[in-house]
Amino acid sequence: MSGQLVPCSPEEIGSLFLFEKLPPEQLGQLCAAGRVERFEPGPVYTEGEPATCFYVMIEGTVVLSRRVAGDDVEVSRTSQQGVYAGSMQAYLGDRVPQVYNNSMRVTEPTRFFVLPSEKFSGFMQEWYPLAVHLLEGLFFGSKSAQRAIGQRERLLALGSLSAGLTHELNNPAAAAVRATATLRERVGKMRHKLAVIAQGNYAPEVMANLIDIQERTAERVAKAPTLSPLEASDREDALTDWLDDHDIQQSWRIAPTFVQAGLDADWLDQIAAAVDESILPNAIGWLNYTVETELLMDEINDSTNRISHLVDAAKQYSQLDRAPFQNADVHELLDSTLLMLSGKIGQRIAVVKDYDRTLPKIPAYPAELNQVWTNLIDNAVSAINGAGGEGTLTVRTALDHERLLVEFRDTGPGVPKEIRNRIFDPFFTTKPVGEGTGLGLDISWRIVVNKHHGSLQVESEPGDTRFQVLLPLTAAESDTTEELE
């Protein structure tokens, strides 16, 4: 937007704090290279447009804003004479994108000294060569440090996840190995018991009846109900009494196995009625091995399914086999992240999932959202551990004014009010030395705000801290090409 040109006075611009130390000769060069413009209330420039000018306010009121999730968020409003904005990085040339990083508007008639960006860059290079070198070093050095530490942050997170995943995989793998070894032993004993029964010279119909009982018993194992501890204890007592009454040895060991398989005294009565009393102990022993083998095979099946589930969760978390940008179900992303971090969360922290399953899939970069979830969950766990190690982590999803809300709530000590507005700053951390780089929330902010056009905010008080991620339900046109800076 262009304003009304008015005469440029070297004396007037020399009264601005930015130029007050310049000699008359340089003030004259500024006036010759630039111009003074008067703007009526309204926009001066818009975020994302090519940064063509450097603005210094002579008089009036300016408002600076940033675009967040489709809304203009005011970040500054001032009437202080001499404030400046616009192409402030022109001296860096084409090494950085030369676009306005905010929007500026005026709320009353306002005069600016306006300097074209190429003139501003030329004066900086000519008048302040040492300062330009220092500013370049500071700018690019900070960028490099941020990238390096950001990579370190990712590697630390990957190491933590790898350790947790290894721990989670080891448990079902070890269980499967133990169950396989025990199964081999039980099958051997079952073959021996069958041989003993076969040597009894029983009629074929008796053996057929035993085989039928074995098959029906195996079917009951697959349909065994889940009992409460009290119900299981009562049934074990009843079965132990039944086995003792029928002179079955080691009733104390057999009864818990039968209860786990869903067998009861009525079932044992059917077995006793179907076989001769002399064969009953061997028949019970044989069926016990049958039940144990079925239970062990179930354990192996559960263990291998658990391993497969963990591998699927790792693939879901890493998104290695999927397109970077896609329509994603945030609940699948959250579940995979929680599973990957379950080792770090531990047993003393209760995890509550309060999901609105009616929410639609959203256009997103799933792997990067998983990084956001990882950072926020890790911070919540650290906060709870710092308060004694016991607490609750609640992950909630909901629809919030046409945006999808993902909220992480912890019962830790909270974020002090005096630092709440700094926690998203690069390199700011409240963790002890060596435990945090201060980039987790900064990276999360850039992924949510810059890349997904969403917002990330925090509400906190002792015992109730909530990090809220708000994501748009539809994609912006630039989503498929936009990258994090």
Short mmCIF file of C-alpha atoms in Angstrom, two decimals:
data_model
loop_
_atom_site.label_atom_id
_atom_site.label_comp_id
_atom_site.label_asym_id
_atom_site.label_seq_id
_atom_site.Cartn_x
_atom_site.Cartn_y
_atom_site.Cartn_z
CA MET A 1 0.00 0.00 0.00
CA SER A 2 1.35 3.44 -0.92
CA GLY A 3 0.93 6.57 1.15
CA GLN A 4 0.97 10.28 0.42
CA LEU A 5 4.48 11.63 -0.20
CA VAL A 6 5.54 14.55 1.97
CA PRO A 7 8.86 16.44 2.12
CA CYS A 8 11.75 14.70 3.88
CA SER A 9 13.57 16.81 6.46
CA PRO A 10 17.06 15.64 7.50
CA GLU A 11 16.60 17.47 10.79
CA GLU A 12 13.34 15.62 11.51
CA ILE A 13 14.64 12.15 10.74
CA GLY A 14 17.81 13.01 12.67
CA SER A 15 15.61 13.41 15.77
CA LEU A 16 14.65 9.72 15.61
CA PHE A 17 16.68 7.56 18.00
CA LEU A 18 17.73 5.24 15.17
CA PHE A 19 19.47 8.06 13.27
CA GLU A 20 20.34 10.58 16.01
CA LYS A 21 24.09 9.79 15.91
CA LEU A 22 24.43 10.23 12.15
CA PRO A 23 26.29 13.30 10.79
CA PRO A 24 24.40 15.80 8.57
CA GLU A 25 25.99 14.36 5.43
CA GLN A 26 24.57 10.88 6.06
CA LEU A 27 21.18 12.26 7.07
CA GLY A 28 21.12 14.05 3.73
CA GLN A 29 21.94 10.82 1.92
CA LEU A 30 19.10 9.08 3.75
CA CYS A 31 16.60 11.75 2.73
CA ALA A 32 17.81 11.59 -0.85
CA ALA A 33 17.57 7.79 -1.00
CA GLY A 34 14.31 7.45 0.93
CA ARG A 35 11.05 9.29 1.28
CA VAL A 36 8.51 10.35 3.87
CA GLU A 37 5.02 8.94 3.39
CA ARG A 38 1.78 9.64 5.19
CA PHE A 39 -0.59 6.66 5.56
CA GLU A 40 -4.26 6.81 6.38
CA PRO A 41 -5.66 4.18 8.82
CA GLY A 42 -5.36 0.72 7.28
CA PRO A 43 -2.73 -1.80 6.14
CA VAL A 44 0.82 -0.75 5.23
CA TYR A 45 2.19 -4.17 4.25
CA THR A 46 1.16 -7.82 4.66
CA GLU A 47 3.05 -10.79 6.06
CA GLY A 48 4.63 -12.95 3.35
CA GLU A 49 4.86 -10.23 0.71
CA PRO A 50 8.31 -9.36 -0.72
CA ALA A 51 10.08 -7.10 1.78
CA THR A 52 10.78 -4.03 -0.36
CA CYS A 53 11.03 -1.28 2.26
CA PHE A 54 12.34 -0.42 5.71
CA TYR A 55 9.88 1.71 7.74
CA VAL A 56 10.67 4.10 10.62
CA MET A 57 7.67 5.79 12.24
CA ILE A 58 7.89 9.57 12.64
CA GLU A 59 4.46 10.05 14.25
CA GLY A 60 1.25 8.06 14.62
CA THR A 61 0.33 4.57 15.85
CA VAL A 62 1.32 1.20 14.37
CA VAL A 63 0.06 -2.31 15.00
CA LEU A 64 2.12 -5.41 14.12
CA SER A 65 0.45 -8.82 13.78
CA ARG A 66 1.31 -12.40 12.85
CA ARG A 67 -0.79 -14.90 10.96
CA VAL A 68 -1.67 -17.90 13.17
CA ALA A 69 -4.11 -20.62 12.07
CA GLY A 70 -5.79 -18.27 9.63
CA ASP A 71 -6.18 -15.48 12.17
CA ASP A 72 -4.21 -12.26 12.57
CA VAL A 73 -2.78 -12.18 16.09
CA GLU A 74 -1.65 -8.77 17.32
CA VAL A 75 1.89 -8.89 18.69
CA SER A 76 2.67 -5.19 19.14
CA ARG A 77 0.91 -1.81 19.25
CA THR A 78 2.85 1.40 19.86
CA SER A 79 2.94 5.15 19.31
CA GLN A 80 6.61 5.50 20.22
CA GLN A 81 8.39 7.76 17.77
CA GLY A 82 11.24 6.05 15.90
CA VAL A 83 10.02 2.44 16.05
CA TYR A 84 10.90 0.50 12.92
CA ALA A 85 9.79 -2.57 10.96
CA GLY A 86 9.87 -4.05 7.48
CA SER A 87 12.93 -5.32 5.59
CA MET A 88 15.22 -5.42 8.63
CA GLN A 89 17.27 -8.32 7.20
CA ALA A 90 17.92 -6.73 3.81
CA TYR A 91 21.66 -6.59 4.58
CA LEU A 92 21.71 -10.44 4.47
CA GLY A 93 20.79 -10.37 0.79
CA ASP A 94 19.48 -13.47 -0.93
CA ARG A 95 20.90 -15.75 1.77
CA VAL A 96 17.54 -15.50 3.56
CA PRO A 97 14.01 -15.10 2.15
CA GLN A 98 13.38 -11.37 1.82
CA VAL A 99 9.72 -11.28 2.83
CA TYR A 100 7.84 -9.41 5.53
CA ASN A 101 7.63 -11.65 8.60
CA ASN A 102 4.64 -9.76 10.02
CA SER A 103 1.83 -7.46 8.92
CA MET A 104 1.73 -3.75 9.76
CA ARG A 105 -1.21 -1.41 9.82
CA VAL A 106 -1.84 2.06 11.25
CA THR A 107 -4.83 3.11 13.32
CA GLU A 108 -4.55 6.86 12.70
CA PRO A 109 -2.87 9.07 10.10
CA THR A 110 0.79 8.11 10.43
CA ARG A 111 4.01 9.31 8.85
CA PHE A 112 6.94 7.01 8.10
CA PHE A 113 10.43 7.52 6.80
CA VAL A 114 10.52 4.82 4.09
CA LEU A 115 13.82 3.47 2.79
CA PRO A 116 13.94 0.97 -0.10
CA SER A 117 15.49 -2.30 1.02
CA GLU A 118 18.39 -2.17 -1.45
CA LYS A 119 19.30 1.35 -0.23
CA PHE A 120 19.02 0.22 3.39
CA SER A 121 21.32 -2.73 2.65
CA GLY A 122 23.81 -0.49 0.84
CA PHE A 123 24.00 2.03 3.71
CA MET A 124 24.46 -0.79 6.23
CA GLN A 125 27.31 -2.31 4.22
CA GLU A 126 28.97 1.08 3.64
CA TRP A 127 28.51 2.77 7.01
CA TYR A 128 28.63 -0.17 9.42
CA PRO A 129 30.73 -2.98 7.85
CA LEU A 130 31.89 -4.30 11.23
CA ALA A 131 28.34 -4.30 12.61
CA VAL A 132 27.07 -6.11 9.50
CA HIS A 133 29.69 -8.86 9.94
CA LEU A 134 28.77 -9.21 13.60
CA LEU A 135 25.05 -9.33 12.81
CA GLU A 136 25.61 -11.89 10.06
CA GLY A 137 27.65 -14.05 12.41
CA LEU A 138 25.00 -13.76 15.11
CA PHE A 139 22.13 -14.55 12.73
CA PHE A 140 23.66 -17.50 10.89
CA GLY A 141 25.47 -18.75 13.98
CA SER A 142 22.19 -18.86 15.86
CA LYS A 143 20.52 -20.67 12.96
CA SER A 144 23.33 -23.23 12.79
CA ALA A 145 23.30 -23.78 16.53
CA GLN A 146 19.55 -24.19 16.48
CA ARG A 147 19.73 -26.76 13.67
CA ALA A 148 22.57 -28.66 15.36
CA ILE A 149 20.89 -28.75 18.74
CA GLY A 150 17.57 -29.51 17.09
CA GLN A 151 19.17 -32.54 15.48
CA ARG A 152 20.64 -33.47 18.85
CA GLU A 153 17.20 -33.13 20.40
CA ARG A 154 15.80 -35.52 17.80
CA LEU A 155 18.63 -37.99 18.36
CA LEU A 156 18.10 -37.91 22.12
CA ALA A 157 14.41 -38.52 21.60
CA LEU A 158 15.20 -41.35 19.18
CA GLY A 159 17.57 -42.91 21.71
CA SER A 160 14.94 -42.72 24.41
CA LEU A 161 12.33 -44.21 22.11
CA SER A 162 14.70 -46.97 21.00
CA ALA A 163 15.44 -47.90 24.60
CA GLY A 164 11.74 -47.94 25.42
CA LEU A 165 10.88 -49.97 22.33
CA THR A 166 13.66 -52.48 23.07
CA HIS A 167 12.33 -52.88 26.60
CA GLU A 168 8.77 -53.33 25.36
CA LEU A 169 9.82 -55.86 22.72
CA ASN A 170 11.97 -57.81 25.17
CA ASN A 171 9.06 -58.60 27.49
CA PRO A 172 6.83 -60.47 24.99
CA ALA A 173 9.87 -62.02 23.28
CA ALA A 174 11.14 -63.40 26.61
CA ALA A 175 7.63 -64.60 27.47
CA ALA A 176 7.39 -66.43 24.14
CA VAL A 177 10.78 -68.10 24.72
CA ARG A 178 9.78 -69.23 28.22
CA ALA A 179 6.40 -70.48 27.02
CA THR A 180 7.99 -72.41 24.16
CA ALA A 181 10.42 -74.18 26.50
CA THR A 182 7.61 -75.07 28.91
CA LEU A 183 5.37 -76.18 26.06
CA ARG A 184 8.01 -78.61 24.84
CA GLU A 185 8.18 -80.12 28.34
CA ARG A 186 4.37 -80.38 28.67
CA VAL A 187 3.95 -82.01 25.26
CA GLY A 188 6.56 -84.61 26.24
CA LYS A 189 4.70 -85.38 29.45
CA MET A 190 1.38 -85.53 27.59
CA ARG A 191 2.84 -88.11 25.18
CA HIS A 192 4.06 -90.12 28.17
CA LYS A 193 0.67 -89.92 29.88
CA LEU A 194 -1.06 -91.01 26.66
CA ALA A 195 1.29 -93.97 26.44
CA VAL A 196 0.39 -94.96 30.01
CA ILE A 197 -3.31 -94.77 29.19
CA ALA A 198 -2.85 -96.72 25.96
CA GLN A 199 -1.08 -99.56 27.85
CA GLY A 200 -4.22 -100.11 29.94
CA ASN A 201 -5.83 -102.14 27.17
CA TYR A 202 -8.96 -99.98 27.20
CA ALA A 203 -11.69 -100.53 24.70
CA PRO A 204 -11.58 -98.36 21.55
CA GLU A 205 -14.78 -96.58 22.57
CA VAL A 206 -13.17 -95.56 25.90
CA MET A 207 -10.14 -94.10 24.08
CA ALA A 208 -12.43 -92.34 21.60
CA ASN A 209 -14.37 -90.89 24.54
CA LEU A 210 -11.12 -89.60 26.10
CA ILE A 211 -10.12 -87.99 22.81
CA ASP A 212 -13.54 -86.35 22.57
CA ILE A 213 -13.22 -85.02 26.13
CA GLN A 214 -9.77 -83.68 25.27
CA GLU A 215 -11.13 -81.81 22.22
CA ARG A 216 -14.05 -80.32 24.15
CA THR A 217 -11.71 -79.30 26.98
CA ALA A 218 -9.44 -77.51 24.50
CA GLU A 219 -12.48 -75.65 23.15
CA ARG A 220 -13.40 -74.50 26.67
CA VAL A 221 -9.88 -73.09 27.10
CA ALA A 222 -10.40 -70.83 24.08
CA LYS A 223 -13.68 -69.56 25.57
CA ALA A 224 -12.53 -69.23 29.18
CA PRO A 225 -14.29 -66.32 30.96
CA THR A 226 -12.40 -63.63 32.84
CA LEU A 227 -12.95 -64.05 36.58
CA SER A 228 -12.43 -61.60 39.39
CA PRO A 229 -9.73 -62.52 41.93
CA LEU A 230 -12.42 -63.51 44.44
CA GLU A 231 -14.31 -65.64 41.91
CA ALA A 232 -11.08 -67.37 40.83
CA SER A 233 -10.13 -68.09 44.45
CA ASP A 234 -13.55 -69.60 45.23
CA ARG A 235 -13.45 -71.78 42.13
CA GLU A 236 -9.88 -72.97 42.93
CA ASP A 237 -11.04 -74.03 46.39
CA ALA A 238 -14.00 -75.94 44.91
CA LEU A 239 -11.83 -77.71 42.33
CA THR A 240 -9.17 -78.56 44.91
CA ASP A 241 -11.85 -80.18 47.08
CA TRP A 242 -13.20 -82.14 44.09
CA LEU A 243 -9.75 -83.40 43.13
CA ASP A 244 -8.97 -84.40 46.73
CA ASP A 245 -12.29 -86.24 47.01
CA HIS A 246 -11.35 -88.26 43.91
CA ASP A 247 -7.80 -89.00 45.13
CA ILE A 248 -6.11 -86.92 42.43
CA GLN A 249 -2.50 -86.11 43.36
CA GLN A 250 -1.14 -82.51 43.33
CA SER A 251 -4.63 -81.02 43.38
CA TRP A 252 -3.17 -77.69 44.61
CA ARG A 253 -1.20 -77.41 41.33
CA ILE A 254 -3.88 -78.68 38.93
CA ALA A 255 -6.80 -76.60 40.28
CA PRO A 256 -5.42 -73.12 39.33
CA THR A 257 -4.67 -74.36 35.81
CA PHE A 258 -8.20 -75.70 35.35
CA VAL A 259 -9.70 -72.45 36.69
CA GLN A 260 -7.60 -70.42 34.23
CA ALA A 261 -8.94 -72.68 31.45
CA GLY A 262 -12.55 -72.05 32.47
CA LEU A 263 -13.19 -75.54 33.89
CA ASP A 264 -15.37 -76.07 36.96
CA ALA A 265 -16.60 -78.92 39.17
CA ASP A 266 -19.56 -79.64 36.87
CA TRP A 267 -17.14 -80.21 33.99
CA LEU A 268 -15.03 -82.57 36.09
CA ASP A 269 -18.21 -84.46 37.04
CA GLN A 270 -18.85 -85.02 33.32
CA ILE A 271 -15.31 -86.39 32.94
CA ALA A 272 -15.71 -88.69 35.97
CA ALA A 273 -18.98 -90.03 34.53
CA ALA A 274 -17.39 -90.67 31.15
CA VAL A 275 -14.37 -92.72 32.25
CA ASP A 276 -13.75 -95.66 34.53
CA GLU A 277 -12.75 -94.75 38.09
CA SER A 278 -9.42 -96.54 37.67
CA ILE A 279 -8.44 -94.38 34.71
CA LEU A 280 -9.70 -91.09 36.19
CA PRO A 281 -6.35 -89.95 37.75
CA ASN A 282 -4.47 -90.57 34.46
CA ALA A 283 -7.30 -88.95 32.48
CA ILE A 284 -7.21 -85.86 34.73
CA GLY A 285 -3.43 -85.69 34.43
CA TRP A 286 -3.64 -86.01 30.65
CA LEU A 287 -6.28 -83.29 30.44
CA ASN A 288 -4.14 -81.10 32.70
CA TYR A 289 -1.28 -81.31 30.21
CA THR A 290 -3.77 -80.60 27.40
CA VAL A 291 -4.98 -77.48 29.21
CA GLU A 292 -1.42 -76.35 29.93
CA THR A 293 -0.38 -76.75 26.29
CA GLU A 294 -3.42 -74.74 25.15
CA LEU A 295 -2.67 -71.98 27.67
CA LEU A 296 0.98 -71.91 26.65
CA MET A 297 0.06 -71.67 22.97
CA ASP A 298 -2.28 -68.80 23.86
CA GLU A 299 0.60 -67.10 25.68
CA ILE A 300 2.89 -67.55 22.67
CA ASN A 301 0.16 -66.20 20.39
CA ASP A 302 -0.39 -63.17 22.66
CA SER A 303 3.35 -62.53 22.85
CA THR A 304 3.89 -62.68 19.11
CA ASN A 305 0.82 -60.50 18.54
CA ARG A 306 2.25 -58.04 21.03
CA ILE A 307 5.54 -57.95 19.12
CA SER A 308 3.69 -57.46 15.85
CA HIS A 309 1.62 -54.67 17.43
CA LEU A 310 4.77 -52.94 18.67
CA VAL A 311 6.37 -53.17 15.23
CA ASP A 312 3.21 -51.72 13.67
CA ALA A 313 3.24 -48.93 16.26
CA ALA A 314 6.88 -48.18 15.44
CA LYS A 315 6.03 -47.98 11.73
CA GLN A 316 3.02 -45.78 12.51
CA TYR A 317 5.18 -43.54 14.68
CA SER A 318 8.02 -43.19 12.19
CA GLN A 319 5.70 -42.97 9.13
CA LEU A 320 8.60 -44.39 7.11
CA ASP A 321 6.35 -46.17 4.62
CA ARG A 322 3.85 -43.34 4.19
CA ALA A 323 3.58 -40.07 2.33
CA PRO A 324 4.92 -37.06 4.29
CA PHE A 325 1.61 -35.20 3.85
CA GLN A 326 -1.65 -37.12 4.15
CA ASN A 327 -5.04 -37.28 5.81
CA ALA A 328 -4.27 -38.66 9.26
CA ASP A 329 -6.22 -39.98 12.23
CA VAL A 330 -4.75 -38.18 15.25
CA HIS A 331 -5.88 -41.00 17.53
CA GLU A 332 -3.70 -43.51 15.68
CA LEU A 333 -0.77 -41.10 15.96
CA LEU A 334 -1.38 -40.53 19.67
CA ASP A 335 -1.73 -44.25 20.41
CA SER A 336 1.49 -45.11 18.58
CA THR A 337 3.38 -42.37 20.43
CA LEU A 338 2.01 -43.42 23.82
CA LEU A 339 2.97 -47.02 23.08
CA MET A 340 6.46 -46.01 22.00
CA LEU A 341 6.86 -43.97 25.20
CA SER A 342 5.22 -46.50 27.54
CA GLY A 343 8.58 -47.59 28.92
CA LYS A 344 9.45 -44.02 29.84
CA ILE A 345 5.99 -43.28 31.23
CA GLY A 346 6.30 -46.25 33.59
CA GLN A 347 3.79 -47.87 35.91
CA ARG A 348 3.41 -45.02 38.42
CA ILE A 349 1.86 -42.61 35.93
CA ALA A 350 -1.72 -43.37 34.95
CA VAL A 351 -2.56 -42.61 31.32
CA VAL A 352 -6.14 -41.60 30.59
CA LYS A 353 -7.37 -41.40 26.99
CA ASP A 354 -10.35 -39.09 26.57
CA TYR A 355 -10.85 -39.35 22.81
CA ASP A 356 -13.67 -38.03 20.67
CA ARG A 357 -13.71 -40.81 18.11
CA THR A 358 -16.17 -38.92 15.89
CA LEU A 359 -13.47 -36.44 14.85
CA PRO A 360 -12.50 -36.63 11.18
CA LYS A 361 -9.07 -37.25 9.75
CA ILE A 362 -7.12 -34.06 9.14
CA PRO A 363 -4.53 -33.09 6.52
CA ALA A 364 -1.18 -33.20 8.28
CA TYR A 365 2.46 -34.26 8.38
CA PRO A 366 1.98 -37.28 10.71
CA ALA A 367 5.65 -37.96 11.48
CA GLU A 368 6.12 -34.38 12.63
CA LEU A 369 2.93 -34.36 14.70
CA ASN A 370 4.27 -37.49 16.40
CA GLN A 371 7.35 -35.45 17.29
CA VAL A 372 5.07 -32.83 18.85
CA TRP A 373 3.24 -35.50 20.87
CA THR A 374 6.61 -36.93 21.95
CA ASN A 375 7.86 -33.58 23.21
CA LEU A 376 4.66 -32.73 25.08
CA ILE A 377 4.33 -36.20 26.65
CA ASP A 378 8.01 -36.18 27.62
CA ASN A 379 7.59 -32.79 29.33
CA ALA A 380 4.49 -34.00 31.16
CA VAL A 381 6.26 -37.13 32.39
CA SER A 382 9.26 -35.07 33.53
CA ALA A 383 6.94 -32.69 35.40
CA ILE A 384 5.16 -35.56 37.18
CA ASN A 385 8.46 -37.27 38.01
CA GLY A 386 9.74 -34.00 39.44
CA ALA A 387 6.74 -33.93 41.77
CA GLY A 388 7.29 -37.40 43.21
CA GLY A 389 6.77 -39.69 40.24
CA GLU A 390 3.09 -40.47 40.70
CA GLY A 391 0.32 -38.74 38.81
CA THR A 392 -1.99 -38.80 35.83
CA LEU A 393 -1.44 -37.92 32.19
CA THR A 394 -4.69 -37.25 30.34
CA VAL A 395 -4.73 -37.05 26.55
CA ARG A 396 -7.95 -35.50 25.25
CA THR A 397 -9.26 -34.81 21.75
CA ALA A 398 -12.26 -32.67 20.89
CA LEU A 399 -13.72 -30.28 18.33
CA ASP A 400 -13.02 -26.66 19.23
CA HIS A 401 -14.55 -23.98 16.97
CA GLU A 402 -13.94 -25.78 13.68
CA ARG A 403 -10.49 -26.89 14.79
CA LEU A 404 -9.29 -30.18 16.23
CA LEU A 405 -8.03 -29.95 19.80
CA VAL A 406 -5.40 -32.29 21.22
CA GLU A 407 -4.80 -31.59 24.91
CA PHE A 408 -2.10 -33.05 27.17
CA ARG A 409 -2.94 -32.57 30.83
CA ASP A 410 -0.62 -33.53 33.68
CA THR A 411 -0.84 -33.34 37.47
CA GLY A 412 2.68 -31.97 37.90
CA PRO A 413 3.67 -28.82 39.80
CA GLY A 414 2.73 -26.50 36.92
CA VAL A 415 4.56 -23.84 34.92
CA PRO A 416 5.30 -20.70 36.97
CA LYS A 417 3.50 -17.63 35.66
CA GLU A 418 6.70 -15.59 35.36
CA ILE A 419 8.20 -17.99 32.77
CA ARG A 420 5.03 -19.07 30.99
CA ASN A 421 5.53 -16.63 28.12
CA ARG A 422 9.10 -17.88 27.57
CA ILE A 423 8.68 -21.64 27.41
CA PHE A 424 8.33 -21.67 23.61
CA ASP A 425 11.51 -19.63 23.13
CA PRO A 426 14.51 -21.45 21.59
CA PHE A 427 17.02 -22.80 24.14
CA PHE A 428 14.81 -21.97 27.15
CA THR A 429 14.48 -24.93 29.50
CA THR A 430 13.58 -25.56 33.11
CA LYS A 431 15.21 -28.99 33.17
CA PRO A 432 18.53 -29.58 34.97
CA VAL A 433 21.76 -29.19 33.03
CA GLY A 434 22.24 -32.11 30.65
CA GLU A 435 18.57 -33.11 30.60
CA GLY A 436 17.13 -30.61 28.14
CA THR A 437 18.23 -28.50 25.20
CA GLY A 438 15.36 -26.04 25.35
CA LEU A 439 14.30 -26.81 21.78
CA GLY A 440 11.51 -29.35 22.33
CA LEU A 441 8.75 -26.78 22.67
CA ASP A 442 10.32 -24.47 20.09
CA ILE A 443 10.34 -27.31 17.55
CA SER A 444 6.77 -28.22 18.53
CA TRP A 445 5.69 -24.61 18.09
CA ARG A 446 7.19 -24.38 14.61
CA ILE A 447 5.65 -27.70 13.53
CA VAL A 448 2.18 -26.77 14.79
CA VAL A 449 2.10 -23.05 13.95
CA ASN A 450 4.38 -22.66 10.93
CA LYS A 451 3.80 -25.97 9.19
CA HIS A 452 0.22 -26.88 10.15
CA HIS A 453 -1.17 -23.34 10.57
CA GLY A 454 -2.43 -24.30 14.01
CA SER A 455 -1.78 -22.95 17.49
CA LEU A 456 -0.01 -24.24 20.60
CA GLN A 457 -0.84 -22.80 24.00
CA VAL A 458 -0.51 -23.62 27.67
CA GLU A 459 -2.74 -23.21 30.70
CA SER A 460 -1.19 -24.05 34.02
CA GLU A 461 -1.69 -24.07 37.74
CA PRO A 462 -0.26 -26.45 40.35
CA GLY A 463 -1.63 -29.93 39.74
CA ASP A 464 -3.24 -29.03 36.41
CA THR A 465 -1.08 -28.13 33.40
CA ARG A 466 -2.61 -28.32 29.93
CA PHE A 467 -0.75 -28.01 26.65
CA GLN A 468 -3.32 -27.53 23.89
CA VAL A 469 -2.67 -28.12 20.20
CA LEU A 470 -5.31 -26.74 17.85
CA LEU A 471 -5.16 -27.94 14.23
CA PRO A 472 -7.26 -26.88 11.23
CA LEU A 473 -9.64 -29.44 9.74
CA THR A 474 -8.80 -28.46 6.17
CA ALA A 475 -5.52 -27.94 4.35
CA ALA A 476 -4.11 -24.62 3.20
CA GLU A 477 -3.03 -24.39 -0.44
CA SER A 478 0.65 -24.17 0.53
CA ASP A 479 0.63 -27.22 2.80
CA THR A 480 2.07 -29.60 0.24
CA THR A 481 5.11 -27.44 -0.40
CA GLU A 482 5.68 -25.57 2.85
CA GLU A 483 8.72 -26.61 4.88
CA LEU A 484 10.00 -25.63 8.30
CA GLU A 485 12.60 -22.91 8.21
#
